């Protein structure tokens, strides 16, 4: 096994993050009768959700996107995202928007029910969508009243007027009238001020041709208002980067596939660098001509939350990948990667990632759960073992920028596949190794072992020549020659033994060599 050593051990991870390919589709086994019954019940829940639970607030774009989803897993993630973007304060455990929505439904069912549930009534729908009106004028028994467009008092059916000072997306000074012409308690939205009139003292019939004293009482103005009230309500939409924007969300039914992975590196006793890698296949991207170069542009946003849904970090970046017109065919067969690193405390987290192809509008959304490990400050421990597609030494250059770890530029290979002859890189940091007080070199024996089907093919020791660091942090970064490897599946194991403490570790990673 030929190893080419690239790096001199390095310090703290500055920035790292890269992208990942598409999700594999799960294979479904043929269920028995009982399983079919369970799955049918679950499917019905997802079918009813847009028609019942959120029928009053889901936008047409969201509904179309939801109806195009293929699996219950995708629907479950969509529902989570639906509520997340409406959460006005992601730093709290509760989703205040969701809680208030269901509280309004309960209130409507309690106060506006007649022959049907309150949430299905006209008053219930308005209350659930827009909340409590600023003022209510109630005439539960009807009787003698005055109309704006009629001089003489008239006898009316029971009616109510609701007044809202302002409704986002609808307007200011909104007045909505409800009439109960049947006396059953079912108040219906009035499309004319005349609908509440039972009769006039003179017996005169009030027609739609009457001269209206107020423009808002005209049939055209009322029809326009009711159309606006019939739309899904606007809300303060929380973006993935933690900000908010006014308006209804637009979810594209296109699906952009990407992979995501995270590696962990110790920074302090209670601080761990989580290095995220996001990777897309270039064949899935749309390249356009910009200044003579074929360019694909992506917008990548992410939000990191605890298990209690408390936000601990967010980011948003625009990235590009380019190729000349002659290189485009070859570039389409490669992948593009993005890197981001954040410092987190040990514990469980979730990251929500959204990737948008700016040219096509295709969107990919994923939720990825992970656990940040706790690195013992005294025992022999190692970072994540990262298989790489490329390793570059930063010797003589500033150790900053994307994909830089210590004194190396590390480009993770999320697929763990290599063409025969392509160098196989790996990177790992070792913490709390002992030091030989005579040579002042690490007292750790390191052996790189290549295995196939559990059988050792090759092994090679680390000689520590040129190693300038010892003790708290060691860096192992090498390129493995794959030219003599037959196509197939392999395992790389790094066997470490501290001669001072006697502790041993053996991190490993699997990879595949293609013809």
Coordinates of C-alpha atoms in Angstrom, one line a residue:
X1 CA 0.0 0.0 0.0
X2 CA 1.6 3.2 -1.1
X3 CA 0.8 6.2 1.0
X4 CA 1.7 9.8 0.2
X5 CA 1.9 12.0 3.2
X6 CA 0.6 15.5 2.5
X7 CA 0.5 17.5 5.7
X8 CA 2.2 18.8 8.6
X9 CA -0.2 18.6 11.6
X10 CA -2.4 21.6 12.0
X11 CA -4.4 23.6 14.4
X12 CA -8.1 24.5 14.6
X13 CA -10.6 23.9 11.8
X14 CA -11.5 27.2 10.4
X15 CA -14.1 26.5 7.7
X16 CA -15.4 23.3 6.2
X17 CA -18.6 22.1 4.5
X18 CA -19.4 20.3 1.4
X19 CA -22.4 19.0 -0.5
X20 CA -24.0 15.6 -1.0
X21 CA -26.0 13.7 -3.7
X22 CA -29.5 12.5 -3.8
X23 CA -31.6 10.5 -1.5
X24 CA -32.0 6.8 -2.3
X25 CA -35.6 5.6 -2.6
X26 CA -36.7 3.0 -0.1
X27 CA -37.9 -0.3 -1.3
X28 CA -41.4 -1.4 -0.1
X29 CA -42.0 -5.0 0.9
X30 CA -45.4 -6.6 0.1
X31 CA -47.5 -6.1 3.2
X32 CA -49.9 -8.5 4.7
X33 CA -53.5 -7.7 5.3
X34 CA -52.9 -6.1 8.6
X35 CA -50.1 -3.9 7.3
X36 CA -52.2 -2.8 4.4
X37 CA -54.9 -1.7 6.8
X38 CA -52.4 0.3 8.9
X39 CA -50.9 1.9 5.8
X40 CA -54.3 2.9 4.5
X41 CA -55.1 4.7 7.8
X42 CA -51.8 6.6 7.7
X43 CA -52.4 7.5 4.0
X44 CA -55.9 8.9 4.9
X45 CA -54.4 11.1 7.5
X46 CA -52.1 12.7 5.0
X47 CA -54.9 12.9 2.4
X48 CA -57.2 14.7 4.9
X49 CA -54.5 17.1 6.1
X50 CA -54.8 19.7 3.3
X51 CA -58.5 19.3 2.9
X52 CA -59.4 19.6 6.6
X53 CA -56.6 20.6 9.0
X54 CA -55.2 23.5 7.0
X55 CA -57.7 24.0 4.2
X56 CA -58.2 27.6 5.3
X57 CA -54.6 28.7 5.3
X58 CA -52.7 26.5 2.8
X59 CA -51.8 28.4 -0.4
X60 CA -52.5 27.2 -3.9
X61 CA -48.7 26.8 -4.5
X62 CA -48.3 24.8 -1.4
X63 CA -51.3 22.6 -2.2
X64 CA -50.0 21.8 -5.7
X65 CA -46.6 21.0 -4.2
X66 CA -48.1 18.7 -1.6
X67 CA -50.3 16.9 -4.1
X68 CA -47.2 16.1 -6.2
X69 CA -45.4 14.3 -3.3
X70 CA -44.9 10.6 -3.7
X71 CA -44.4 9.1 -0.2
X72 CA -45.7 9.6 3.3
X73 CA -42.2 10.4 4.4
X74 CA -42.1 13.4 2.0
X75 CA -45.6 14.4 3.2
X76 CA -44.5 14.3 6.8
X77 CA -41.5 16.5 6.1
X78 CA -43.7 18.9 4.1
X79 CA -46.1 19.3 7.0
X80 CA -43.2 20.0 9.4
X81 CA -41.8 22.6 7.0
X82 CA -45.3 24.1 6.5
X83 CA -45.5 24.9 10.2
X84 CA -41.8 25.8 10.6
X85 CA -41.9 28.7 8.1
X86 CA -45.0 30.1 9.9
X87 CA -43.3 30.0 13.4
X88 CA -42.9 33.6 14.4
X89 CA -40.3 32.8 17.1
X90 CA -38.1 29.8 16.4
X91 CA -36.1 30.4 19.6
X92 CA -39.1 29.1 21.7
X93 CA -40.2 25.6 22.1
X94 CA -43.8 26.4 21.0
X95 CA -44.9 27.2 17.5
X96 CA -47.1 30.2 18.4
X97 CA -48.7 30.4 14.9
X98 CA -49.7 26.7 15.0
X99 CA -51.0 26.9 18.6
X100 CA -53.1 30.0 17.9
X101 CA -54.5 28.5 14.7
X102 CA -55.9 25.4 16.5
X103 CA -57.1 27.6 19.4
X104 CA -59.1 29.6 16.8
X105 CA -60.6 26.4 15.4
X106 CA -61.7 25.4 18.9
X107 CA -63.2 28.9 19.6
X108 CA -65.1 28.8 16.2
X109 CA -66.5 25.4 17.0
X110 CA -67.7 26.6 20.4
X111 CA -69.2 29.9 19.4
X112 CA -70.2 29.7 15.7
X113 CA -71.7 26.2 15.4
X114 CA -75.3 25.8 14.1
X115 CA -76.3 23.0 11.8
X116 CA -72.7 22.4 11.1
X117 CA -69.4 22.8 12.9
X118 CA -68.3 26.3 13.6
X119 CA -65.1 26.1 11.7
X120 CA -67.1 25.4 8.5
X121 CA -69.3 28.5 9.0
X122 CA -68.7 31.8 7.3
X123 CA -68.0 33.5 10.6
X124 CA -65.8 30.6 11.7
X125 CA -63.7 30.8 8.5
X126 CA -63.1 34.5 8.9
X127 CA -62.2 34.2 12.6
X128 CA -59.8 31.4 12.0
X129 CA -58.0 33.1 9.1
X130 CA -57.8 36.6 10.5
X131 CA -58.4 36.4 14.2
X132 CA -60.7 38.3 16.5
X133 CA -62.2 41.5 14.9
X134 CA -61.4 44.9 16.4
X135 CA -65.1 45.7 16.7
X136 CA -68.3 43.8 16.5
X137 CA -71.8 45.3 16.0
X138 CA -74.3 42.6 16.9
X139 CA -78.0 42.5 16.3
X140 CA -79.0 38.9 17.4
X141 CA -82.7 39.5 17.1
X142 CA -82.8 41.8 14.1
X143 CA -85.7 44.3 14.4
X144 CA -85.9 47.9 13.4
X145 CA -82.6 49.3 12.0
X146 CA -81.3 51.9 9.6
X147 CA -79.5 51.3 6.3
X148 CA -76.9 53.6 5.0
X149 CA -78.6 53.7 1.6
X150 CA -82.2 54.0 2.8
X151 CA -83.6 56.9 4.7
X152 CA -86.5 55.1 6.5
X153 CA -85.9 52.5 9.2
X154 CA -86.4 48.9 8.1
X155 CA -86.9 45.5 9.8
X156 CA -83.9 43.2 9.5
X157 CA -83.0 39.7 10.0
X158 CA -80.4 39.0 12.8
X159 CA -77.1 40.3 11.6
X160 CA -73.5 41.1 12.7
X161 CA -70.9 43.5 11.4
X162 CA -67.2 42.8 12.0
X163 CA -64.7 45.5 11.7
X164 CA -60.9 45.0 11.2
X165 CA -58.6 48.0 11.2
X166 CA -56.1 46.2 9.0
X167 CA -55.8 42.7 7.4
X168 CA -52.4 42.0 5.7
X169 CA -53.0 41.3 2.0
X170 CA -56.7 42.5 2.2
X171 CA -56.6 46.1 3.2
X172 CA -57.5 48.7 5.9
X173 CA -60.9 49.5 7.3
X174 CA -62.4 46.1 6.5
X175 CA -66.1 45.7 7.3
X176 CA -67.7 42.3 6.9
X177 CA -71.5 41.7 7.4
X178 CA -73.1 38.4 8.4
X179 CA -76.8 37.7 8.1
X180 CA -79.0 35.0 9.6
X181 CA -82.2 35.0 7.3
X182 CA -83.4 31.6 8.6
X183 CA -83.2 32.4 12.3
X184 CA -81.2 29.1 12.9
X185 CA -78.0 30.8 14.1
X186 CA -76.2 30.2 10.9
X187 CA -74.9 33.6 9.9
X188 CA -73.8 33.8 6.2
X189 CA -71.6 36.4 4.6
X190 CA -73.7 39.1 3.1
X191 CA -73.0 40.0 -0.6
X192 CA -75.2 43.0 -0.3
X193 CA -76.2 45.4 2.5
X194 CA -79.8 44.5 1.5
X195 CA -79.6 40.9 2.4
X196 CA -80.4 41.6 6.0
X197 CA -83.7 43.5 5.2
X198 CA -86.8 41.5 6.1
X199 CA -89.2 44.2 4.9
X200 CA -89.7 48.0 4.9
X201 CA -92.5 49.9 6.5
X202 CA -93.7 51.1 3.1
X203 CA -93.3 47.7 1.5
X204 CA -90.9 49.1 -1.0
X205 CA -88.4 46.6 -2.4
X206 CA -84.8 47.6 -2.2
X207 CA -83.0 46.6 -5.4
X208 CA -79.3 46.5 -6.3
X209 CA -79.8 49.6 -8.4
X210 CA -80.2 51.8 -5.3
X211 CA -77.8 54.7 -4.9
X212 CA -75.2 53.7 -2.3
X213 CA -74.1 56.3 0.1
X214 CA -70.8 54.4 0.6
X215 CA -68.5 53.0 -2.1
X216 CA -67.7 50.0 0.0
X217 CA -71.4 49.0 0.0
X218 CA -71.6 48.7 -3.8
X219 CA -71.8 45.1 -5.2
X220 CA -68.5 45.5 -7.0
X221 CA -66.6 46.6 -3.9
X222 CA -68.2 43.8 -1.7
X223 CA -67.4 41.1 -4.4
X224 CA -63.8 42.3 -4.6
X225 CA -63.5 42.2 -0.8
X226 CA -64.9 38.7 -0.5
X227 CA -62.5 37.5 -3.1
X228 CA -59.6 38.8 -1.1
X229 CA -61.0 37.3 2.1
X230 CA -61.2 34.0 0.4
X231 CA -57.4 33.8 -0.2
X232 CA -55.0 32.1 2.2
X233 CA -54.0 34.7 4.8
X234 CA -50.6 36.3 4.6
X235 CA -48.2 35.9 7.5
X236 CA -44.7 36.8 8.7
X237 CA -42.8 34.0 7.0
X238 CA -39.7 32.9 8.7
X239 CA -36.9 32.2 6.3
X240 CA -34.3 29.5 6.7
X241 CA -31.7 32.1 7.6
X242 CA -33.7 33.2 10.6
X243 CA -35.2 36.3 9.1
X244 CA -38.8 36.9 8.2
X245 CA -40.6 38.1 5.1
X246 CA -44.2 39.1 4.5
X247 CA -46.2 37.0 2.0
X248 CA -47.4 33.5 1.2
X249 CA -44.8 30.9 0.7
X250 CA -44.2 29.4 -2.7
X251 CA -42.9 25.8 -2.8
X252 CA -41.7 24.6 -6.1
X253 CA -42.8 21.1 -7.0
X254 CA -39.4 20.5 -8.7
X255 CA -37.1 18.4 -6.6
X256 CA -33.3 19.1 -6.5
X257 CA -31.4 16.2 -5.1
X258 CA -28.4 16.7 -2.9
X259 CA -26.4 14.9 -0.2
X260 CA -25.4 16.1 3.2
X261 CA -22.8 14.9 5.8
X262 CA -21.1 16.3 8.9
X263 CA -17.7 15.6 10.4
X264 CA -16.7 16.5 13.9
X265 CA -13.4 18.0 15.2
X266 CA -12.5 19.0 18.7
X267 CA -11.9 22.7 19.3
X268 CA -12.1 23.0 23.1
X269 CA -13.2 20.7 26.0
X270 CA -16.8 21.8 25.4
X271 CA -16.7 23.1 21.9
X272 CA -16.8 20.9 18.7
X273 CA -16.5 22.1 15.1
X274 CA -19.3 20.5 13.1
X275 CA -18.2 20.6 9.4
X276 CA -21.1 20.3 7.1
X277 CA -20.7 19.1 3.5
X278 CA -23.5 19.6 0.9
X279 CA -23.0 18.1 -2.5
X280 CA -25.0 18.1 -5.8
X281 CA -24.6 16.3 -9.1
X282 CA -23.8 18.8 -11.8
X283 CA -26.0 16.9 -14.2
X284 CA -29.0 18.0 -12.1
X285 CA -28.1 21.7 -12.3
X286 CA -29.0 24.2 -15.1
X287 CA -26.0 26.0 -16.6
X288 CA -26.4 29.3 -18.3
X289 CA -24.0 31.6 -20.2
X290 CA -22.6 34.3 -18.0
X291 CA -19.7 36.3 -19.5
X292 CA -18.7 33.5 -21.8
X293 CA -18.7 30.8 -19.0
X294 CA -21.3 28.2 -18.4
X295 CA -22.5 28.9 -14.9
X296 CA -24.8 27.1 -12.4
X297 CA -25.9 29.2 -9.4
X298 CA -27.2 27.8 -6.2
X299 CA -28.7 29.5 -3.1
X300 CA -28.1 27.4 0.0
X301 CA -29.7 28.1 3.4
X302 CA -29.6 26.2 6.6
X303 CA -30.9 26.4 10.1
X304 CA -29.6 24.4 13.1
X305 CA -31.9 23.6 16.0
X306 CA -31.8 21.6 19.2
X307 CA -34.1 18.7 20.0
X308 CA -36.4 21.3 21.7
X309 CA -36.5 23.2 18.3
X310 CA -34.4 26.1 19.7
X311 CA -32.4 27.8 17.0
X312 CA -28.6 27.7 17.5
X313 CA -27.3 28.9 14.2
X314 CA -28.3 29.7 10.6
X315 CA -26.6 30.6 7.3
X316 CA -27.4 31.6 3.8
X317 CA -24.9 31.7 0.8
X318 CA -25.0 31.9 -2.9
X319 CA -22.5 29.7 -4.7
X320 CA -21.6 29.0 -8.3
X321 CA -19.9 26.3 -10.3
X322 CA -18.5 27.2 -13.8
X323 CA -17.1 25.6 -16.9
X324 CA -16.1 26.7 -20.4
X325 CA -18.4 25.6 -23.2
X326 CA -15.8 22.9 -24.2
X327 CA -15.6 21.6 -20.6
X328 CA -19.4 21.5 -20.0
X329 CA -19.9 17.9 -21.0
X330 CA -17.2 16.7 -18.7
X331 CA -18.2 19.1 -15.9
X332 CA -21.7 17.6 -16.0
X333 CA -20.3 14.3 -14.9
X334 CA -18.7 15.8 -11.8
X335 CA -20.1 17.1 -8.5
X336 CA -20.2 20.5 -6.8
X337 CA -19.6 20.9 -3.1
X338 CA -20.3 23.5 -0.5
X339 CA -18.7 23.8 3.0
X340 CA -19.8 25.3 6.2
X341 CA -18.6 24.9 9.8
X342 CA -20.1 25.9 13.1
X343 CA -19.0 25.4 16.7
X344 CA -21.5 23.5 18.8
X345 CA -21.7 22.0 22.2
X346 CA -22.0 18.2 22.5
X347 CA -25.6 17.1 22.1
X348 CA -28.3 16.2 19.6
X349 CA -29.3 18.6 16.8
X350 CA -31.2 18.9 13.5
X351 CA -30.2 20.9 10.5
X352 CA -32.8 22.0 7.9
X353 CA -31.2 22.6 4.5
X354 CA -32.7 24.1 1.4
X355 CA -30.9 24.2 -1.9
X356 CA -32.3 26.2 -4.8
X357 CA -31.1 26.1 -8.4
X358 CA -31.6 29.8 -9.3
X359 CA -31.9 29.2 -13.1
X360 CA -34.5 26.4 -13.0
X361 CA -36.2 27.2 -9.7
X362 CA -35.8 23.5 -8.6
X363 CA -35.7 23.2 -4.8
X364 CA -34.3 20.5 -2.5
X365 CA -35.2 20.4 1.2
X366 CA -33.8 18.0 3.8
X367 CA -33.9 17.6 7.5
X368 CA -30.7 15.9 8.9
X369 CA -30.4 14.8 12.5
X370 CA -27.0 14.4 14.1
X371 CA -25.3 14.1 17.5
X372 CA -22.2 16.1 18.3
X373 CA -19.8 13.9 20.3
X374 CA -18.1 14.8 23.6
X375 CA -14.3 14.5 23.2
X376 CA -12.7 13.4 26.5
X377 CA -10.0 15.9 27.5
X378 CA -7.6 13.3 28.8
X379 CA -8.2 10.0 26.9
X380 CA -6.9 9.1 23.5
X381 CA -9.6 10.1 21.0
X382 CA -10.0 10.8 17.3
X383 CA -12.1 13.1 15.1
X384 CA -14.3 11.9 12.3
X385 CA -12.3 10.0 9.7
X386 CA -13.0 11.8 6.4
X387 CA -12.5 10.1 3.0
X388 CA -11.5 12.8 0.5
X389 CA -11.6 13.3 -3.2
X390 CA -8.7 15.7 -3.0
X391 CA -6.1 16.8 -0.4
X392 CA -4.0 20.0 -0.7
X393 CA -1.3 21.2 1.6
X394 CA -1.6 24.8 2.7
X395 CA 2.1 25.1 3.4
X396 CA 3.2 28.7 3.0
X397 CA -0.4 29.9 2.6
X398 CA -2.9 31.4 5.0
X399 CA -4.9 28.6 6.6
X400 CA -8.3 30.1 6.0
X401 CA -11.0 29.6 3.4
X402 CA -13.6 26.9 2.5
X403 CA -12.6 23.3 3.0
X404 CA -9.5 24.3 5.1
X405 CA -8.7 22.2 8.2
X406 CA -5.6 23.2 10.0
X407 CA -2.9 23.3 7.3
X408 CA -4.7 21.2 4.7
X409 CA -7.5 21.8 2.2
X410 CA -9.8 18.8 2.6
X411 CA -12.4 18.0 0.0
X412 CA -14.7 15.2 1.3
X413 CA -15.9 12.4 -0.9
X414 CA -19.5 11.8 0.2
X415 CA -20.1 8.9 -2.2
X416 CA -16.9 7.0 -1.0
X417 CA -16.4 5.8 -4.5
X418 CA -13.2 6.1 -6.6
X419 CA -12.1 5.3 -10.1
X420 CA -9.2 2.9 -10.3
X421 CA -6.0 5.0 -10.4
X422 CA -7.7 7.9 -8.6
X423 CA -5.9 8.8 -5.3
X424 CA -7.9 7.8 -2.2
X425 CA -7.5 10.5 0.4
X426 CA -8.2 10.4 4.1
X427 CA -8.0 12.9 7.0
X428 CA -8.3 12.4 10.7
X429 CA -7.1 14.2 13.9
X430 CA -5.8 12.4 17.0
X431 CA -6.2 14.0 20.4
X432 CA -4.3 13.6 23.7
X433 CA -1.6 11.4 22.4
X434 CA 1.4 10.8 24.6
X435 CA 4.9 12.2 23.8
X436 CA 8.2 10.4 23.9
X437 CA 10.3 12.6 26.2
X438 CA 13.5 11.5 24.5
X439 CA 12.7 12.1 20.9
X440 CA 9.8 14.6 21.6
X441 CA 7.9 12.8 19.0
X442 CA 4.4 11.2 19.5
X443 CA 4.5 8.0 21.4
X444 CA 1.6 6.6 19.3
X445 CA 2.1 3.7 17.0
X446 CA 0.0 4.2 13.9
X447 CA -0.6 1.5 11.3
X448 CA -2.6 2.0 8.1
X449 CA -4.3 -1.3 7.1
X450 CA -6.2 -2.0 3.9
X451 CA -8.8 -4.8 4.1
X452 CA -11.1 -6.6 1.7
X453 CA -13.7 -9.0 2.9
X454 CA -12.1 -8.8 6.4
X455 CA -8.7 -9.9 5.1
X456 CA -5.7 -7.7 5.4
X457 CA -4.2 -6.8 2.0
X458 CA -1.6 -4.3 3.0
X459 CA -0.4 -2.3 6.0
X460 CA 2.1 0.5 6.5
X461 CA 3.3 2.2 9.7
X462 CA 3.5 6.0 10.3
X463 CA 7.1 7.1 10.8
X464 CA 6.3 10.6 12.1
X465 CA 9.1 12.1 10.0
X466 CA 8.7 15.8 9.7
X467 CA 6.1 15.8 12.4
X468 CA 6.3 19.1 14.3
X469 CA 3.3 18.6 16.7
X470 CA 2.7 16.2 19.4
X471 CA 0.3 15.6 22.3
X472 CA -2.9 17.5 22.2
X473 CA -3.5 17.3 18.5
X474 CA -2.0 15.2 15.7
X475 CA -3.0 15.2 12.1
X476 CA -3.0 12.2 9.8
X477 CA -3.6 13.1 6.1
X478 CA -2.5 10.9 3.3
X479 CA -3.2 9.8 -0.3
X480 CA -3.6 6.1 -1.0
X481 CA -2.6 4.8 -4.5
X482 CA -5.5 2.8 -5.9
X483 CA -3.8 1.9 -9.2
X484 CA -3.1 -1.7 -8.2
X485 CA -6.5 -2.3 -6.6
X486 CA -9.1 -4.5 -8.3
X487 CA -12.6 -3.1 -8.6
X488 CA -14.6 -3.9 -5.4
X489 CA -15.4 -2.9 -1.9
X490 CA -12.6 -2.1 0.6
X491 CA -12.0 -0.9 4.2
X492 CA -9.3 1.4 5.5
X493 CA -8.5 0.9 9.2
X494 CA -6.2 3.2 11.1
X495 CA -4.8 1.3 14.2
X496 CA -3.5 3.6 16.9
X497 CA -1.8 2.5 20.2
X498 CA -0.5 5.0 22.7
X499 CA 2.7 3.5 24.2
X500 CA 2.5 5.7 27.3
X501 CA -1.2 5.1 28.3
X502 CA -1.7 1.8 26.6
X503 CA -4.9 3.0 25.0
X504 CA -5.9 1.8 21.5
X505 CA -8.3 3.0 18.8
X506 CA -9.1 1.8 15.3
X507 CA -11.3 4.2 13.3
X508 CA -12.2 2.9 9.9
X509 CA -14.0 3.8 6.7
X510 CA -15.3 1.8 3.8
X511 CA -14.9 2.7 0.1
X512 CA -15.5 1.3 -3.3
X513 CA -13.1 1.2 -6.3
X514 CA -14.7 1.3 -9.7
X515 CA -13.1 0.2 -13.0

